[in-house]
Coordinates of C-alpha atoms in Angstrom, one line a residue:
X1 CA 46.0 117.3 -35.7
X2 CA 43.8 119.3 -38.2
X3 CA 45.3 117.9 -41.3
X4 CA 44.6 114.2 -40.7
X5 CA 41.0 115.0 -39.8
X6 CA 40.5 117.0 -43.0
X7 CA 41.9 114.1 -45.0
X8 CA 39.6 111.7 -43.2
X9 CA 36.5 113.8 -44.0
X10 CA 37.6 114.2 -47.6
X11 CA 38.0 110.4 -47.9
X12 CA 34.6 109.9 -46.4
X13 CA 33.0 112.4 -48.7
X14 CA 34.6 110.8 -51.7
X15 CA 33.4 107.4 -50.7
X16 CA 29.8 108.6 -50.1
X17 CA 29.9 110.3 -53.5
X18 CA 31.2 107.1 -55.1
X19 CA 28.3 105.1 -53.5
X20 CA 25.7 107.6 -54.7
X21 CA 27.2 107.6 -58.2
X22 CA 27.2 103.8 -58.3
X23 CA 23.5 103.8 -57.2
X24 CA 22.6 106.4 -59.8
X25 CA 24.5 104.5 -62.5
X26 CA 23.1 101.1 -61.6
X27 CA 20.1 99.9 -63.7
X28 CA 17.4 97.3 -63.0
X29 CA 14.9 96.2 -65.7
X30 CA 12.0 93.8 -66.2
X31 CA 12.4 92.2 -69.7
X32 CA 11.1 89.3 -71.8
X33 CA 14.6 88.1 -72.7
X34 CA 17.9 87.6 -70.7
X35 CA 19.9 90.4 -72.3
X36 CA 22.4 92.7 -70.5
X37 CA 20.7 95.6 -68.9
X38 CA 22.2 98.1 -71.3
X39 CA 20.6 96.3 -74.2
X40 CA 17.4 95.2 -72.5
X41 CA 14.0 96.9 -73.0
X42 CA 11.9 97.6 -69.9
X43 CA 8.5 96.0 -70.1
X44 CA 5.6 98.3 -69.2
X45 CA 3.1 95.4 -69.3
X46 CA 3.7 91.7 -68.3
X47 CA 1.4 89.4 -70.2
X48 CA 0.8 85.9 -68.9
X49 CA -1.5 83.6 -71.0
X50 CA -3.3 80.7 -69.4
X51 CA -3.4 77.6 -71.5
X52 CA -4.1 75.0 -68.8
X53 CA -2.4 75.7 -65.5
X54 CA 1.2 77.0 -66.1
X55 CA 2.0 79.9 -68.4
X56 CA 4.2 79.7 -71.4
X57 CA 5.7 83.2 -71.1
X58 CA 8.9 83.9 -69.1
X59 CA 10.0 87.2 -67.7
X60 CA 13.4 88.3 -66.4
X61 CA 14.9 90.8 -64.0
X62 CA 18.3 91.9 -65.2
X63 CA 20.9 94.3 -63.8
X64 CA 24.7 94.8 -63.6
X65 CA 27.5 94.4 -61.1
X66 CA 27.9 95.2 -58.2
X67 CA 24.2 94.8 -57.4
X68 CA 22.9 91.7 -55.7
X69 CA 19.8 90.0 -54.3
X70 CA 17.5 90.6 -57.3
X71 CA 13.9 89.9 -56.7
X72 CA 10.4 90.6 -58.0
X73 CA 8.0 92.5 -55.7
X74 CA 4.3 93.4 -56.0
X75 CA 3.6 97.0 -54.9
X76 CA -0.2 96.9 -54.6
X77 CA -1.1 93.2 -53.9
X78 CA -2.1 94.0 -50.3
X79 CA -4.4 96.8 -51.5
X80 CA -6.0 94.6 -54.2
X81 CA -6.3 91.7 -51.7
X82 CA -4.1 89.4 -54.0
X83 CA -2.5 87.0 -51.6
X84 CA -1.1 84.2 -53.8
X85 CA 1.1 86.3 -56.1
X86 CA 3.8 87.1 -53.4
X87 CA 4.8 83.4 -53.0
X88 CA 5.0 83.0 -56.8
X89 CA 7.2 86.1 -57.2
X90 CA 9.5 84.8 -54.4
X91 CA 10.0 81.6 -56.4
X92 CA 12.1 83.4 -59.1
X93 CA 15.2 81.4 -60.2
X94 CA 18.7 83.0 -60.1
X95 CA 20.4 82.5 -63.5
X96 CA 23.4 84.9 -62.8
X97 CA 26.0 82.2 -63.4
X98 CA 24.4 81.0 -66.6
X99 CA 24.1 84.4 -68.3
X100 CA 27.2 86.1 -66.7
X101 CA 25.4 89.1 -65.1
X102 CA 22.9 89.6 -62.3
X103 CA 19.6 88.1 -63.4
X104 CA 16.5 86.1 -62.1
X105 CA 13.6 84.6 -64.1
X106 CA 10.0 83.6 -63.6
X107 CA 8.6 80.9 -66.0
X108 CA 6.2 78.0 -66.0
X109 CA 4.3 79.5 -63.1
X110 CA 0.6 79.0 -62.1
X111 CA -1.1 82.3 -62.5
X112 CA -4.5 83.5 -61.3
X113 CA -7.0 85.5 -63.3
X114 CA -7.4 88.1 -60.5
X115 CA -3.8 89.2 -61.0
X116 CA -4.8 91.4 -63.9
X117 CA -4.1 95.0 -63.0
X118 CA -1.6 94.3 -60.3
X119 CA 1.7 96.2 -60.4
X120 CA 5.1 94.5 -60.1
X121 CA 8.8 95.7 -60.3
X122 CA 12.2 94.3 -59.9
X123 CA 14.4 95.3 -56.9
X124 CA 18.1 94.9 -56.3
X125 CA 20.3 95.5 -53.2
X126 CA 23.3 97.9 -53.5
X127 CA 25.6 99.4 -50.8
X128 CA 23.0 98.8 -48.0
X129 CA 20.2 100.3 -50.1
X130 CA 17.8 99.2 -52.9
X131 CA 17.5 100.0 -56.6
X132 CA 14.1 99.6 -58.2
X133 CA 13.1 99.0 -61.8
X134 CA 10.2 100.9 -63.5
X135 CA 6.8 99.4 -62.6
X136 CA 5.0 97.0 -65.0
X137 CA 1.3 96.1 -65.0
X138 CA 0.2 92.5 -65.1
X139 CA -2.3 91.3 -67.7
X140 CA -3.5 87.7 -67.4
X141 CA -5.1 86.5 -70.6
X142 CA -7.4 83.5 -70.6
X143 CA -10.6 81.9 -71.9
X144 CA -12.5 79.4 -69.9
X145 CA -14.8 76.6 -71.2
X146 CA -18.1 78.2 -72.5
X147 CA -21.5 77.1 -71.2
X148 CA -25.0 77.2 -72.8
X149 CA -27.4 79.2 -70.6
X150 CA -30.9 80.6 -71.1
X151 CA -31.8 84.2 -71.7
X152 CA -31.8 84.8 -67.9
X153 CA -28.3 83.4 -67.5
X154 CA -29.6 80.2 -65.9
X155 CA -27.8 76.9 -66.5
X156 CA -29.7 73.8 -67.8
X157 CA -31.2 71.2 -65.5
X158 CA -28.9 68.3 -64.7
X159 CA -30.8 65.0 -64.6
X160 CA -29.2 62.0 -63.1
X161 CA -27.8 59.5 -65.7
X162 CA -29.3 61.6 -68.5
X163 CA -27.1 64.7 -68.6
X164 CA -28.1 68.4 -69.1
X165 CA -31.5 69.3 -70.3
X166 CA -33.2 72.5 -71.6
X167 CA -36.9 72.5 -72.5
X168 CA -39.0 74.2 -75.2
X169 CA -42.7 74.6 -74.8
X170 CA -44.8 71.9 -76.6
X171 CA -48.4 72.7 -77.3
X172 CA -49.9 69.4 -78.5
X173 CA -52.5 69.3 -81.2
X174 CA -55.3 66.7 -81.7
X175 CA -52.7 64.4 -83.3
X176 CA -50.6 64.5 -80.1
X177 CA -47.7 66.3 -81.8
X178 CA -46.1 69.5 -80.7
X179 CA -47.4 72.6 -82.6
X180 CA -45.1 75.3 -83.9
X181 CA -47.2 77.9 -82.0
X182 CA -45.4 77.2 -78.8
X183 CA -43.0 79.8 -77.3
X184 CA -39.5 79.8 -78.7
X185 CA -36.5 79.8 -76.4
X186 CA -33.4 82.0 -76.6
X187 CA -30.0 80.4 -75.5
X188 CA -26.7 82.2 -74.9
X189 CA -23.1 81.1 -75.1
X190 CA -21.7 82.2 -71.8
X191 CA -17.9 82.4 -71.4
X192 CA -15.4 84.0 -69.0
X193 CA -12.4 85.5 -70.8
X194 CA -9.8 88.3 -71.0
X195 CA -9.9 89.9 -73.4
X196 CA -13.7 89.3 -74.1
X197 CA -14.7 86.7 -76.6
X198 CA -15.4 88.0 -80.1
X199 CA -16.0 84.8 -82.0
X200 CA -18.9 82.3 -81.4
X201 CA -20.1 79.1 -83.2
X202 CA -23.2 76.9 -82.5
X203 CA -23.4 73.2 -83.2
X204 CA -26.5 71.1 -83.5
X205 CA -25.8 67.4 -83.0
X206 CA -22.1 68.2 -83.5
X207 CA -22.5 70.0 -86.8
X208 CA -22.1 73.8 -87.3
X209 CA -25.5 75.5 -87.3
X210 CA -24.9 79.3 -86.7
X211 CA -22.7 82.0 -85.3
X212 CA -23.2 84.8 -82.7
X213 CA -23.5 84.9 -79.0
X214 CA -27.2 83.9 -79.0
X215 CA -29.5 81.5 -80.8
X216 CA -33.3 81.0 -80.7
X217 CA -34.8 77.5 -80.9
X218 CA -38.2 75.9 -80.9
X219 CA -39.9 72.6 -81.2
X220 CA -37.7 71.7 -84.3
X221 CA -34.9 71.1 -81.8
X222 CA -36.8 68.6 -79.6
X223 CA -34.7 65.4 -79.3
X224 CA -31.5 67.0 -80.5
X225 CA -28.4 68.3 -78.7
X226 CA -26.8 71.8 -78.9
X227 CA -23.3 73.1 -78.1
X228 CA -21.4 76.4 -78.5
X229 CA -17.8 77.4 -79.1
X230 CA -16.1 80.7 -78.2
X231 CA -12.7 82.4 -78.9
X232 CA -10.9 85.6 -78.0
X233 CA -7.9 85.1 -80.2
X234 CA -6.0 82.9 -77.8
X235 CA -6.9 79.7 -79.8
X236 CA -6.8 78.5 -83.3
X237 CA -10.2 78.7 -85.1
X238 CA -10.0 74.9 -85.6
X239 CA -9.5 74.3 -81.9
X240 CA -11.9 76.7 -80.2
X241 CA -13.1 75.6 -76.7
X242 CA -16.4 73.7 -76.7
X243 CA -19.3 73.7 -74.2
X244 CA -21.0 70.7 -72.8
X245 CA -23.8 69.1 -74.9
X246 CA -27.4 70.1 -73.8
X247 CA -30.3 67.9 -74.8
X248 CA -33.5 69.7 -75.9
X249 CA -36.8 68.1 -74.6
X250 CA -40.4 69.1 -75.0
X251 CA -41.8 71.2 -72.2
X252 CA -45.4 70.9 -71.2
X253 CA -46.0 73.5 -68.5
X254 CA -47.0 72.1 -65.1
X255 CA -50.7 72.6 -64.3
X256 CA -53.0 71.9 -61.5
X257 CA -55.8 69.4 -62.4
X258 CA -57.7 69.1 -59.2
X259 CA -57.5 69.2 -55.4
X260 CA -59.5 68.0 -52.3
X261 CA -60.0 71.4 -50.6
X262 CA -63.7 71.6 -51.1
X263 CA -64.2 68.0 -49.9
X264 CA -62.1 68.7 -46.8
X265 CA -64.0 71.8 -45.7
X266 CA -67.4 69.9 -46.0
X267 CA -66.4 66.9 -43.8
X268 CA -65.0 66.2 -40.4
X269 CA -62.9 67.5 -38.6
X270 CA -63.9 70.8 -40.1
X271 CA -66.8 72.6 -38.5
X272 CA -68.9 75.5 -39.9
X273 CA -67.2 78.6 -41.1
X274 CA -63.9 76.7 -41.9
X275 CA -63.3 76.2 -38.2
X276 CA -61.2 73.3 -36.9
X277 CA -60.3 72.3 -33.3
X278 CA -56.7 72.1 -32.1
X279 CA -54.8 68.8 -32.5
X280 CA -56.7 67.7 -35.5
X281 CA -55.1 66.2 -38.7
X282 CA -55.7 67.7 -42.1
X283 CA -54.5 65.8 -45.3
X284 CA -54.4 68.0 -48.4
X285 CA -53.9 66.6 -51.9
X286 CA -53.4 68.1 -55.3
X287 CA -53.2 66.3 -58.7
X288 CA -50.8 67.9 -61.2
X289 CA -49.2 67.0 -64.5
X290 CA -46.5 68.3 -66.8
X291 CA -43.2 67.5 -68.5
X292 CA -40.5 67.6 -67.1
X293 CA -41.8 66.0 -64.0
X294 CA -43.7 68.7 -62.1
X295 CA -43.0 69.7 -58.5
X296 CA -45.5 71.2 -56.0
X297 CA -45.0 74.0 -53.5
X298 CA -47.6 74.3 -50.7
X299 CA -48.2 78.0 -49.7
X300 CA -50.1 79.7 -46.9
X301 CA -51.3 83.3 -46.5
X302 CA -51.6 84.3 -42.9
X303 CA -54.5 86.5 -41.6
X304 CA -52.1 89.5 -41.6
X305 CA -51.4 89.0 -45.4
X306 CA -47.9 87.5 -45.2
X307 CA -47.4 84.6 -47.6
X308 CA -45.1 81.8 -46.4
X309 CA -44.4 78.1 -47.1
X310 CA -46.9 75.8 -45.5
X311 CA -45.7 73.5 -42.7
X312 CA -45.1 70.4 -45.0
X313 CA -42.3 69.2 -47.3
X314 CA -41.8 71.4 -50.4
X315 CA -40.6 71.0 -54.0
X316 CA -38.3 68.1 -54.7
X317 CA -38.5 67.0 -51.0
X318 CA -42.3 66.8 -51.2
X319 CA -44.5 63.7 -50.9
X320 CA -45.8 62.4 -54.2
X321 CA -47.7 59.5 -55.7
X322 CA -47.2 59.0 -59.4
X323 CA -50.2 58.0 -61.5
X324 CA -50.0 55.6 -64.5
X325 CA -50.6 56.7 -68.1
X326 CA -54.3 56.5 -69.1
X327 CA -56.6 57.5 -72.0
X328 CA -55.1 59.8 -74.6
X329 CA -52.4 61.3 -72.3
X330 CA -49.0 61.4 -73.9
X331 CA -46.4 59.1 -72.4
X332 CA -44.1 62.1 -72.0
X333 CA -46.6 63.8 -69.6
X334 CA -46.0 63.0 -65.9
X335 CA -49.1 63.0 -63.7
X336 CA -48.9 62.7 -59.9
X337 CA -50.7 63.5 -56.7
X338 CA -48.9 65.7 -54.1
X339 CA -49.7 65.3 -50.4
X340 CA -49.4 67.6 -47.5
X341 CA -50.3 66.5 -43.9
X342 CA -50.9 69.1 -41.3
X343 CA -51.1 68.5 -37.6
X344 CA -53.0 71.6 -36.2
X345 CA -51.0 72.1 -33.0
X346 CA -51.4 75.8 -32.4
X347 CA -53.1 79.0 -33.7
X348 CA -50.3 79.7 -36.2
X349 CA -52.0 77.2 -38.6
X350 CA -54.9 79.6 -39.2
X351 CA -54.8 80.9 -42.8
X352 CA -55.5 80.3 -46.5
X353 CA -53.7 77.3 -48.1
X354 CA -53.1 76.4 -51.8
X355 CA -50.8 74.3 -53.9
X356 CA -48.7 75.5 -56.9
X357 CA -47.7 73.1 -59.8
X358 CA -44.2 74.1 -60.9
X359 CA -41.8 73.1 -63.7
X360 CA -38.1 73.3 -63.1
X361 CA -36.9 74.1 -66.7
X362 CA -33.6 75.7 -65.6
X363 CA -31.4 76.2 -62.6
X364 CA -33.3 79.4 -61.8
X365 CA -36.7 80.0 -60.3
X366 CA -39.4 77.5 -61.3
X367 CA -42.4 78.3 -63.5
X368 CA -45.5 77.8 -61.4
X369 CA -49.3 77.8 -61.9
X370 CA -51.0 79.2 -59.9
X371 CA -48.5 81.7 -58.6
X372 CA -46.4 81.2 -55.5
X373 CA -47.7 84.5 -54.2
X374 CA -51.4 84.4 -55.1
X375 CA -53.8 81.5 -54.9
X376 CA -55.8 80.3 -57.8
X377 CA -59.6 79.7 -57.9
X378 CA -59.3 76.9 -55.3
X379 CA -57.9 77.2 -51.8
X380 CA -58.4 75.8 -48.3
X381 CA -59.3 78.3 -45.4
X382 CA -58.4 77.2 -41.9
X383 CA -59.7 78.9 -38.7
X384 CA -58.2 77.1 -35.7
X385 CA -60.3 77.0 -32.5
X386 CA -59.4 75.7 -29.1
X387 CA -58.4 76.5 -25.5
X388 CA -56.3 79.5 -24.6
X389 CA -52.5 79.0 -24.9
X390 CA -49.2 80.8 -24.6
X391 CA -48.1 83.0 -27.5
X392 CA -44.6 82.7 -28.9
X393 CA -43.8 86.1 -27.3
X394 CA -43.0 85.9 -23.6
X395 CA -44.3 88.5 -21.1
X396 CA -42.6 91.9 -21.3
X397 CA -42.6 95.2 -19.6
X398 CA -42.8 98.9 -20.6
X399 CA -41.3 101.3 -18.0
X400 CA -41.9 105.0 -17.8
X401 CA -40.1 106.6 -14.8
X402 CA -41.6 105.1 -11.6
X403 CA -44.5 103.5 -13.6
X404 CA -44.6 100.4 -15.6
X405 CA -47.0 98.3 -17.8
X406 CA -46.7 94.5 -18.0
X407 CA -47.7 92.9 -21.3
X408 CA -48.8 89.3 -21.4
X409 CA -49.3 87.7 -24.8
X410 CA -51.8 84.8 -25.3
X411 CA -53.8 83.1 -28.1
X412 CA -57.3 81.8 -28.1
X413 CA -60.3 81.2 -30.4
X414 CA -62.9 82.1 -29.4
X415 CA -61.4 85.0 -27.5
X416 CA -61.9 84.9 -23.7
X417 CA -64.7 87.3 -22.9
X418 CA -64.3 89.9 -20.1
X419 CA -65.0 90.3 -17.3
X420 CA -64.9 86.7 -15.9
X421 CA -63.0 84.7 -18.6
X422 CA -59.8 86.9 -18.4
X423 CA -58.5 87.8 -14.9
X424 CA -55.1 88.9 -13.5
X425 CA -54.3 87.3 -10.1
X426 CA -52.0 89.3 -7.9
X427 CA -51.1 87.5 -4.6
X428 CA -54.4 85.6 -5.0
X429 CA -56.3 88.9 -5.5
X430 CA -58.3 88.7 -8.8
X431 CA -58.5 91.8 -11.0
X432 CA -61.0 92.0 -13.9
X433 CA -60.6 94.5 -16.7
X434 CA -60.8 98.0 -15.3
X435 CA -60.3 97.0 -11.7
X436 CA -57.4 98.0 -9.3
X437 CA -55.7 96.7 -6.2
X438 CA -53.1 98.7 -4.4
X439 CA -50.7 100.0 -7.1
X440 CA -51.9 97.5 -9.8
X441 CA -54.6 98.1 -12.4
X442 CA -55.8 95.7 -15.2
X443 CA -56.0 98.2 -18.1
X444 CA -57.2 96.2 -21.1
X445 CA -57.0 93.2 -23.4
X446 CA -56.3 94.1 -27.0
X447 CA -55.9 92.2 -30.3
X448 CA -52.4 91.4 -31.6
X449 CA -52.5 92.7 -35.2
X450 CA -49.4 90.7 -36.2
X451 CA -50.3 87.2 -35.0
X452 CA -53.7 85.5 -35.8
X453 CA -56.0 84.7 -32.9
X454 CA -53.6 86.3 -30.4
X455 CA -54.1 89.1 -27.9
X456 CA -52.2 91.2 -25.3
X457 CA -53.3 91.8 -21.7
X458 CA -52.0 95.1 -20.1
X459 CA -51.4 95.4 -16.4
X460 CA -50.3 98.8 -15.1
X461 CA -48.2 99.4 -12.0
X462 CA -48.1 102.9 -10.6
X463 CA -45.8 103.4 -8.9
X464 CA -43.4 100.5 -9.0
X465 CA -42.4 99.4 -5.5
X466 CA -39.5 97.4 -4.3
X467 CA -41.7 94.6 -3.0
X468 CA -43.5 94.3 -6.4
X469 CA -40.6 92.0 -7.5
X470 CA -41.9 89.3 -5.2
X471 CA -45.6 89.5 -6.1
X472 CA -47.1 86.2 -7.4
X473 CA -48.8 87.3 -10.6
X474 CA -50.6 85.2 -13.2
X475 CA -53.0 85.8 -16.1
X476 CA -56.0 83.3 -15.9
X477 CA -57.8 82.6 -19.1
X478 CA -60.7 80.4 -20.2
X479 CA -63.2 79.8 -23.0
X480 CA -65.6 77.1 -23.9
X481 CA -62.7 74.7 -24.9
X482 CA -60.6 75.0 -21.7
X483 CA -58.5 77.2 -19.4
X484 CA -54.9 78.4 -19.1
X485 CA -52.9 80.1 -16.5
X486 CA -49.8 82.1 -17.6
X487 CA -47.4 83.0 -14.8
X488 CA -45.6 86.3 -14.8
X489 CA -42.1 86.6 -13.2
X490 CA -41.9 90.1 -11.8
X491 CA -38.5 89.4 -10.4
X492 CA -37.2 88.9 -14.0
X493 CA -39.1 91.8 -15.5
X494 CA -38.1 94.3 -12.9
X495 CA -34.4 93.5 -12.7
X496 CA -34.0 90.2 -10.9
X497 CA -30.2 90.3 -11.6
X498 CA -29.6 93.1 -9.1
X499 CA -27.8 92.6 -5.8
X500 CA -29.5 90.6 -3.1
X501 CA -29.5 93.4 -0.6
X502 CA -31.2 95.7 -3.1
X503 CA -33.9 93.2 -3.7
X504 CA -34.9 92.6 0.0
X505 CA -38.3 93.9 1.2
X506 CA -38.3 96.2 4.3
X507 CA -39.7 93.7 6.8
X508 CA -36.9 91.2 6.0
X509 CA -34.4 94.0 6.6
X510 CA -35.8 94.6 10.1
X511 CA -35.7 90.9 10.9
X512 CA -32.1 90.7 9.9
X513 CA -31.1 93.7 11.9
X514 CA -32.8 92.2 15.0
X515 CA -31.1 88.9 14.6
X516 CA -27.7 90.7 14.2
X517 CA -28.3 92.6 17.4
X518 CA -29.2 89.5 19.3
X519 CA -26.1 87.7 18.1
X520 CA -24.0 90.7 19.2
X521 CA -25.3 90.5 22.8
X522 CA -24.8 86.8 23.0
X523 CA -21.2 87.2 21.9
X524 CA -20.6 89.8 24.7
X525 CA -22.0 87.6 27.4
X526 CA -19.9 84.7 26.2
X527 CA -16.7 86.8 26.4
X528 CA -17.6 88.0 29.9
X529 CA -18.2 84.5 31.2
X530 CA -14.9 83.3 29.8
X531 CA -13.0 86.1 31.4
X532 CA -14.6 85.4 34.8
X533 CA -13.7 81.7 34.6
X534 CA -10.2 82.7 33.9
X535 CA -9.9 85.0 36.9
X536 CA -11.4 82.3 39.3
X537 CA -9.8 78.9 38.6
X538 CA -11.5 75.7 39.4
X539 CA -10.7 74.6 43.0
X540 CA -12.5 71.3 42.7
X541 CA -9.3 69.4 42.0
X542 CA -8.2 66.2 43.9
X543 CA -8.3 67.0 47.5
X544 CA -4.8 65.6 48.3
X545 CA -3.2 68.0 45.9
X546 CA -5.2 70.9 47.1
X547 CA -4.5 70.1 50.7
X548 CA -0.8 69.7 50.0
X549 CA -0.7 73.2 48.4
X550 CA -2.6 74.8 51.3
X551 CA -0.3 73.3 53.9
X552 CA 2.7 74.4 52.0
X553 CA 1.4 77.9 51.8
X554 CA 0.5 78.0 55.4
X555 CA 3.8 76.5 56.6
X556 CA 6.3 78.2 54.4
X557 CA 4.9 81.1 52.4
X558 CA 2.2 82.8 54.5
X559 CA 3.7 86.2 55.2
X560 CA 3.1 88.0 58.5
X561 CA 0.0 90.3 58.5
X562 CA 2.1 93.4 58.5
X563 CA 4.8 92.2 56.1
X564 CA 5.5 94.5 53.1
X565 CA 4.2 93.4 49.7
X566 CA 6.3 93.5 46.5
X567 CA 3.3 94.2 44.3
X568 CA 0.2 96.2 44.7
X569 CA -2.8 94.0 45.2
X570 CA -5.7 94.8 42.8
X571 CA -9.2 94.3 43.7
X572 CA -11.0 91.5 41.8
X573 CA -13.1 92.5 38.8
X574 CA -16.7 91.7 38.0
X575 CA -18.5 91.9 34.7
X576 CA -21.6 93.9 34.2
X577 CA -23.3 91.9 31.5
X578 CA -25.9 94.5 30.9
X579 CA -23.3 97.0 29.6
X580 CA -20.5 94.7 28.7
X581 CA -17.8 96.4 30.9
X582 CA -15.5 95.3 33.7
X583 CA -15.8 97.0 37.2
X584 CA -13.7 96.5 40.3
X585 CA -15.4 95.3 43.5
X586 CA -14.8 98.6 45.2
X587 CA -16.5 100.3 42.3
X588 CA -19.4 97.9 42.6
X589 CA -19.7 98.6 46.4

């Protein structure tokens, strides 16, 4: 018995050793040519070059029998968030029959520039395990089309039906021509490539005009076009990629000529001290000029110092009226009037307004005069006046233990004056500032420092009671222009989402308990009456039937007085409705 077992173990050991030796001896390599694995050279770097979409290079995974199922795998694509390489690697073609040994190839594939730095290797199946090649790093080489940009990296302006435009400053002299004293403009040849571009060439009107990554131009380039070329060694010098053509036009900075602010503030609907009543219309206008066509931004500085866009269309979406050429103005200069119509609907319109004339000379931020953040010498000051109104902020509450303070926000100009123009009403009990009623006190009315012409009324509750959730509370306001009543929902502020029982006042609890007790007594009485009717059936049935039953009983079933009874006769029961219990007649007697 022992000898066959030893032989079996020896055979198994020899087979395992043979499998291990075959795995150790098997080789897998990534190469650039379909050579047998013994003659192939392992690639440490896989270079793919992008000329258009598919690559020209091909790579191979080669091995030797008895391996099978050769494939390319990416070891760090998940870590590098490269999602499209896996499908491409899985598309490798099996060329084993053609070359006579295990081999697969990848060629004419669409690569992505973000594959650079990824690690791939070739993997083969052998005896239920896998054999891996040495890793290789991917390097995708490319050069995209270059672009002409300004010194800030901003692209030229694209004008419909005219192409791309850059502008150089034109300071016109008495003869109407651009002077050389204007600021010069630096342009760059921007290109994305790997490896980085090392060769640049500039072309003016299609002819070579200089080298280097940057070029500086001035008024001498007005009316001409400019392009650039770049190369990183992937292209022939005679066939370097070329940028789009950019036309150079004169740039007369946009400027503000005049506005109607002073006229507005001296006429209706404005009152003294820049005041204006609610629901009035204000039509602002600014006359500007420049080349390219200027655009206008309307700005507003709030009383708290914040600068925001005014409530009217801005920039390219603004409302404009173009003025015809006149006098000695150059035909290249565009003059127009920008309009801004404001409907003064609330106190948020209070502030300082101005317009900024801007030139969009690139895809970046416009060049503006005056600044978008600071008004120039002319501006329009607006102080809205009117009846009290709600603020954008709803009533809120601050809770401290068993105490709370209700905050009610409101806006008004002029401010309602205590004590009579601002009152808290609590269940029709009016509280002026400083007054108290039960656990309520009207503490104060203070200025809201973040919103113009707005205030905060503070109502203290000490302590907070359960029934306070059902108080009818409102803030009543008035000034010379009108009045306003702002309701306060205490149910919502004090937790109106709680359970119904927890929200009930005490007197309602007493009423519900009394009603429940009354219903209980009525139910007991109804049960007693029903039981009594059951014990005493109705004898008012048809007389013939009743008489027949009586005679039959008398004639046939009436036992003698002293006859023995089969069952004990129980006394009839009565119901004591006061206590809801049943008693026998003997117990009652």
